[in-house]
């Protein structure tokens, strides 16, 4: 009987069985989060030779921006350094694996900005860096130098106490919503 009481009972039974299995067999984790409001929106043009994270962090400090979400598009110059993962998977200490761009690349990036434990705005941005048919993806924190122009849209986040705090296990400054 499709759509009748028998089918409905079987579906409800399967859903309940799945929920019980999840509860019994998996660790229940609660997502860490906080709420924020959108503040000002900035349209930023970075110039040839600028270092992406340095300029954004300086801009945020000058404008009194505590938290933000960012989009970036433009060019990255030869010699820009990306963090492309840990040198080895789950080995401690974590050693960053770096990649140096061998030529000019196109960039599309997305990131967040939150203050660290000292109150300094810290950009965490990952981007896809492409040239011809090859693309590498990585974090910009080691120094991405702008090639001619990089456009950034910064969406300020207000009414949030989120910060980046040192994490002993990883050595990173992790977001604490």
mmCIF file of C-alpha atoms in Angstrom:
data_model
loop_
_atom_site.group_PDB
_atom_site.id
_atom_site.type_symbol
_atom_site.label_atom_id
_atom_site.label_comp_id
_atom_site.label_asym_id
_atom_site.label_seq_id
_atom_site.Cartn_x
_atom_site.Cartn_y
_atom_site.Cartn_z
ATOM 1 C CA UNK A 1 0.000 0.000 0.000
ATOM 2 C CA UNK A 2 1.819 3.097 -1.238
ATOM 3 C CA UNK A 3 1.063 6.293 0.637
ATOM 4 C CA UNK A 4 -1.149 4.483 3.144
ATOM 5 C CA UNK A 5 -0.750 3.820 6.847
ATOM 6 C CA UNK A 6 1.494 0.786 6.301
ATOM 7 C CA UNK A 7 4.014 2.765 4.176
ATOM 8 C CA UNK A 8 3.956 5.695 6.583
ATOM 9 C CA UNK A 9 4.568 3.394 9.550
ATOM 10 C CA UNK A 10 7.542 1.746 7.799
ATOM 11 C CA UNK A 11 9.070 5.144 6.936
ATOM 12 C CA UNK A 12 8.622 6.452 10.495
ATOM 13 C CA UNK A 13 10.119 3.226 11.845
ATOM 14 C CA UNK A 14 13.169 3.527 9.546
ATOM 15 C CA UNK A 15 13.730 7.163 10.505
ATOM 16 C CA UNK A 16 13.478 6.358 14.223
ATOM 17 C CA UNK A 17 15.810 3.368 13.780
ATOM 18 C CA UNK A 18 18.348 5.624 11.979
ATOM 19 C CA UNK A 19 18.210 8.238 14.736
ATOM 20 C CA UNK A 20 18.715 5.595 17.433
ATOM 21 C CA UNK A 21 21.699 4.156 15.502
ATOM 22 C CA UNK A 22 23.277 7.605 15.200
ATOM 23 C CA UNK A 23 22.850 8.241 18.919
ATOM 24 C CA UNK A 24 24.205 4.834 19.934
ATOM 25 C CA UNK A 25 27.104 4.567 17.478
ATOM 26 C CA UNK A 26 28.381 8.119 17.085
ATOM 27 C CA UNK A 27 29.721 10.735 19.388
ATOM 28 C CA UNK A 28 27.228 13.557 19.623
ATOM 29 C CA UNK A 29 28.930 16.892 18.993
ATOM 30 C CA UNK A 30 27.373 20.275 19.336
ATOM 31 C CA UNK A 31 28.348 22.795 16.662
ATOM 32 C CA UNK A 32 30.089 25.833 18.119
ATOM 33 C CA UNK A 33 28.501 29.025 16.862
ATOM 34 C CA UNK A 34 27.477 32.549 17.640
ATOM 35 C CA UNK A 35 25.285 35.054 15.892
ATOM 36 C CA UNK A 36 26.395 38.298 14.252
ATOM 37 C CA UNK A 37 24.841 41.182 12.370
ATOM 38 C CA UNK A 38 26.027 42.642 9.081
ATOM 39 C CA UNK A 39 27.620 46.041 9.392
ATOM 40 C CA UNK A 40 29.313 48.144 6.745
ATOM 41 C CA UNK A 41 30.370 46.817 3.352
ATOM 42 C CA UNK A 42 33.688 47.946 1.861
ATOM 43 C CA UNK A 43 34.870 47.728 -1.739
ATOM 44 C CA UNK A 44 38.673 47.602 -1.646
ATOM 45 C CA UNK A 45 41.228 47.712 -4.452
ATOM 46 C CA UNK A 46 44.678 46.434 -3.594
ATOM 47 C CA UNK A 47 47.523 47.611 -5.815
ATOM 48 C CA UNK A 48 50.502 46.001 -7.524
ATOM 49 C CA UNK A 49 52.978 44.671 -4.968
ATOM 50 C CA UNK A 50 50.653 44.836 -1.944
ATOM 51 C CA UNK A 51 50.753 41.828 0.394
ATOM 52 C CA UNK A 52 47.140 40.680 0.679
ATOM 53 C CA UNK A 53 46.851 39.733 4.348
ATOM 54 C CA UNK A 54 48.976 42.657 5.561
ATOM 55 C CA UNK A 55 46.882 45.255 3.723
ATOM 56 C CA UNK A 56 43.536 43.785 4.793
ATOM 57 C CA UNK A 57 44.598 43.520 8.447
ATOM 58 C CA UNK A 58 45.935 47.104 8.369
ATOM 59 C CA UNK A 59 42.716 48.360 6.720
ATOM 60 C CA UNK A 60 40.584 46.574 9.315
ATOM 61 C CA UNK A 61 42.549 48.119 12.178
ATOM 62 C CA UNK A 62 42.314 51.612 10.649
ATOM 63 C CA UNK A 63 38.551 51.302 10.075
ATOM 64 C CA UNK A 64 37.801 49.760 13.472
ATOM 65 C CA UNK A 65 36.616 46.512 11.879
ATOM 66 C CA UNK A 66 36.640 43.723 14.439
ATOM 67 C CA UNK A 67 35.136 40.914 12.345
ATOM 68 C CA UNK A 68 34.363 40.370 8.670
ATOM 69 C CA UNK A 69 33.729 37.977 5.807
ATOM 70 C CA UNK A 70 35.652 38.628 2.577
ATOM 71 C CA UNK A 71 35.674 37.802 -1.122
ATOM 72 C CA UNK A 72 38.693 38.476 -3.334
ATOM 73 C CA UNK A 73 39.343 38.340 -7.067
ATOM 74 C CA UNK A 74 42.321 39.463 -9.106
ATOM 75 C CA UNK A 75 45.930 38.544 -9.700
ATOM 76 C CA UNK A 76 48.751 37.079 -7.611
ATOM 77 C CA UNK A 77 52.355 37.750 -8.534
ATOM 78 C CA UNK A 78 55.206 35.332 -9.087
ATOM 79 C CA UNK A 79 56.880 34.455 -5.787
ATOM 80 C CA UNK A 80 53.647 34.578 -3.763
ATOM 81 C CA UNK A 81 53.690 31.954 -1.011
ATOM 82 C CA UNK A 82 50.701 29.724 -0.209
ATOM 83 C CA UNK A 83 50.189 27.275 2.634
ATOM 84 C CA UNK A 84 48.874 24.163 0.891
ATOM 85 C CA UNK A 85 48.404 21.845 3.848
ATOM 86 C CA UNK A 86 50.481 20.150 6.501
ATOM 87 C CA UNK A 87 53.722 18.513 5.377
ATOM 88 C CA UNK A 88 52.389 15.265 6.901
ATOM 89 C CA UNK A 89 48.777 14.405 7.786
ATOM 90 C CA UNK A 90 48.113 13.942 11.498
ATOM 91 C CA UNK A 91 51.701 14.285 12.708
ATOM 92 C CA UNK A 92 52.697 16.671 15.486
ATOM 93 C CA UNK A 93 54.053 19.215 15.470
ATOM 94 C CA UNK A 94 52.155 20.412 12.418
ATOM 95 C CA UNK A 95 54.583 21.699 9.816
ATOM 96 C CA UNK A 96 53.005 23.863 7.081
ATOM 97 C CA UNK A 97 53.639 22.816 3.487
ATOM 98 C CA UNK A 98 54.277 25.864 1.320
ATOM 99 C CA UNK A 99 53.967 26.412 -2.417
ATOM 100 C CA UNK A 100 55.607 29.332 -4.215
ATOM 101 C CA UNK A 101 53.873 30.562 -7.362
ATOM 102 C CA UNK A 102 56.281 30.298 -10.288
ATOM 103 C CA UNK A 103 54.439 32.890 -12.390
ATOM 104 C CA UNK A 104 51.470 35.259 -12.314
ATOM 105 C CA UNK A 105 48.175 33.532 -11.394
ATOM 106 C CA UNK A 106 44.492 34.424 -11.350
ATOM 107 C CA UNK A 107 42.952 34.430 -7.846
ATOM 108 C CA UNK A 108 39.522 33.739 -6.410
ATOM 109 C CA UNK A 109 39.466 33.768 -2.607
ATOM 110 C CA UNK A 110 37.153 33.699 0.372
ATOM 111 C CA UNK A 111 37.980 34.374 3.990
ATOM 112 C CA UNK A 112 37.165 35.588 7.458
ATOM 113 C CA UNK A 113 38.705 38.189 9.718
ATOM 114 C CA UNK A 114 38.526 38.021 13.518
ATOM 115 C CA UNK A 115 40.728 39.434 16.262
ATOM 116 C CA UNK A 116 43.331 37.239 17.914
ATOM 117 C CA UNK A 117 43.857 37.026 21.669
ATOM 118 C CA UNK A 118 45.713 40.387 21.565
ATOM 119 C CA UNK A 119 42.893 42.147 19.690
ATOM 120 C CA UNK A 120 44.774 42.289 16.355
ATOM 121 C CA UNK A 121 42.588 41.570 13.276
ATOM 122 C CA UNK A 122 43.755 38.320 11.652
ATOM 123 C CA UNK A 123 42.775 37.323 8.106
ATOM 124 C CA UNK A 124 42.150 33.657 7.338
ATOM 125 C CA UNK A 125 41.665 33.387 3.584
ATOM 126 C CA UNK A 126 41.955 30.497 1.168
ATOM 127 C CA UNK A 127 42.081 30.949 -2.553
ATOM 128 C CA UNK A 128 42.291 29.105 -5.827
ATOM 129 C CA UNK A 129 45.295 30.293 -7.852
ATOM 130 C CA UNK A 130 45.166 29.352 -11.512
ATOM 131 C CA UNK A 131 47.311 29.696 -14.605
ATOM 132 C CA UNK A 132 46.395 28.090 -17.901
ATOM 133 C CA UNK A 133 45.167 24.587 -17.054
ATOM 134 C CA UNK A 134 46.745 24.278 -13.583
ATOM 135 C CA UNK A 135 45.286 25.421 -10.280
ATOM 136 C CA UNK A 136 46.634 25.305 -6.742
ATOM 137 C CA UNK A 137 44.528 26.048 -3.673
ATOM 138 C CA UNK A 138 45.935 27.386 -0.447
ATOM 139 C CA UNK A 139 45.932 29.816 2.445
ATOM 140 C CA UNK A 140 47.299 33.333 1.861
ATOM 141 C CA UNK A 141 48.857 33.798 5.331
ATOM 142 C CA UNK A 142 52.469 33.325 4.157
ATOM 143 C CA UNK A 143 52.387 36.220 1.702
ATOM 144 C CA UNK A 144 50.396 36.621 -1.492
ATOM 145 C CA UNK A 145 51.695 39.588 -3.483
ATOM 146 C CA UNK A 146 49.183 41.380 -5.709
ATOM 147 C CA UNK A 147 49.836 41.388 -9.465
ATOM 148 C CA UNK A 148 48.433 44.702 -10.770
ATOM 149 C CA UNK A 149 45.110 44.598 -8.921
ATOM 150 C CA UNK A 150 43.146 42.524 -6.445
ATOM 151 C CA UNK A 151 39.542 43.453 -5.672
ATOM 152 C CA UNK A 152 38.197 42.668 -2.213
ATOM 153 C CA UNK A 153 34.658 42.972 -0.900
ATOM 154 C CA UNK A 154 34.666 43.090 2.911
ATOM 155 C CA UNK A 155 31.401 42.481 4.778
ATOM 156 C CA UNK A 156 31.781 43.743 8.332
ATOM 157 C CA UNK A 157 30.243 41.583 11.066
ATOM 158 C CA UNK A 158 29.014 43.323 14.212
ATOM 159 C CA UNK A 159 27.555 42.206 17.538
ATOM 160 C CA UNK A 160 29.898 39.236 17.788
ATOM 161 C CA UNK A 161 32.438 38.338 20.429
ATOM 162 C CA UNK A 162 34.143 35.752 18.221
ATOM 163 C CA UNK A 163 37.954 35.677 18.489
ATOM 164 C CA UNK A 164 40.924 33.563 17.457
ATOM 165 C CA UNK A 165 42.563 31.919 20.462
ATOM 166 C CA UNK A 166 45.715 29.802 20.675
ATOM 167 C CA UNK A 167 45.054 26.067 20.553
ATOM 168 C CA UNK A 168 47.754 23.963 22.227
ATOM 169 C CA UNK A 169 46.922 20.804 20.279
ATOM 170 C CA UNK A 170 47.426 22.365 16.828
ATOM 171 C CA UNK A 171 49.495 25.470 17.505
ATOM 172 C CA UNK A 172 46.941 27.472 15.504
ATOM 173 C CA UNK A 173 44.885 30.439 16.613
ATOM 174 C CA UNK A 174 41.451 28.887 16.208
ATOM 175 C CA UNK A 175 38.146 30.676 15.864
ATOM 176 C CA UNK A 176 36.101 30.663 19.058
ATOM 177 C CA UNK A 177 32.601 31.727 18.015
#
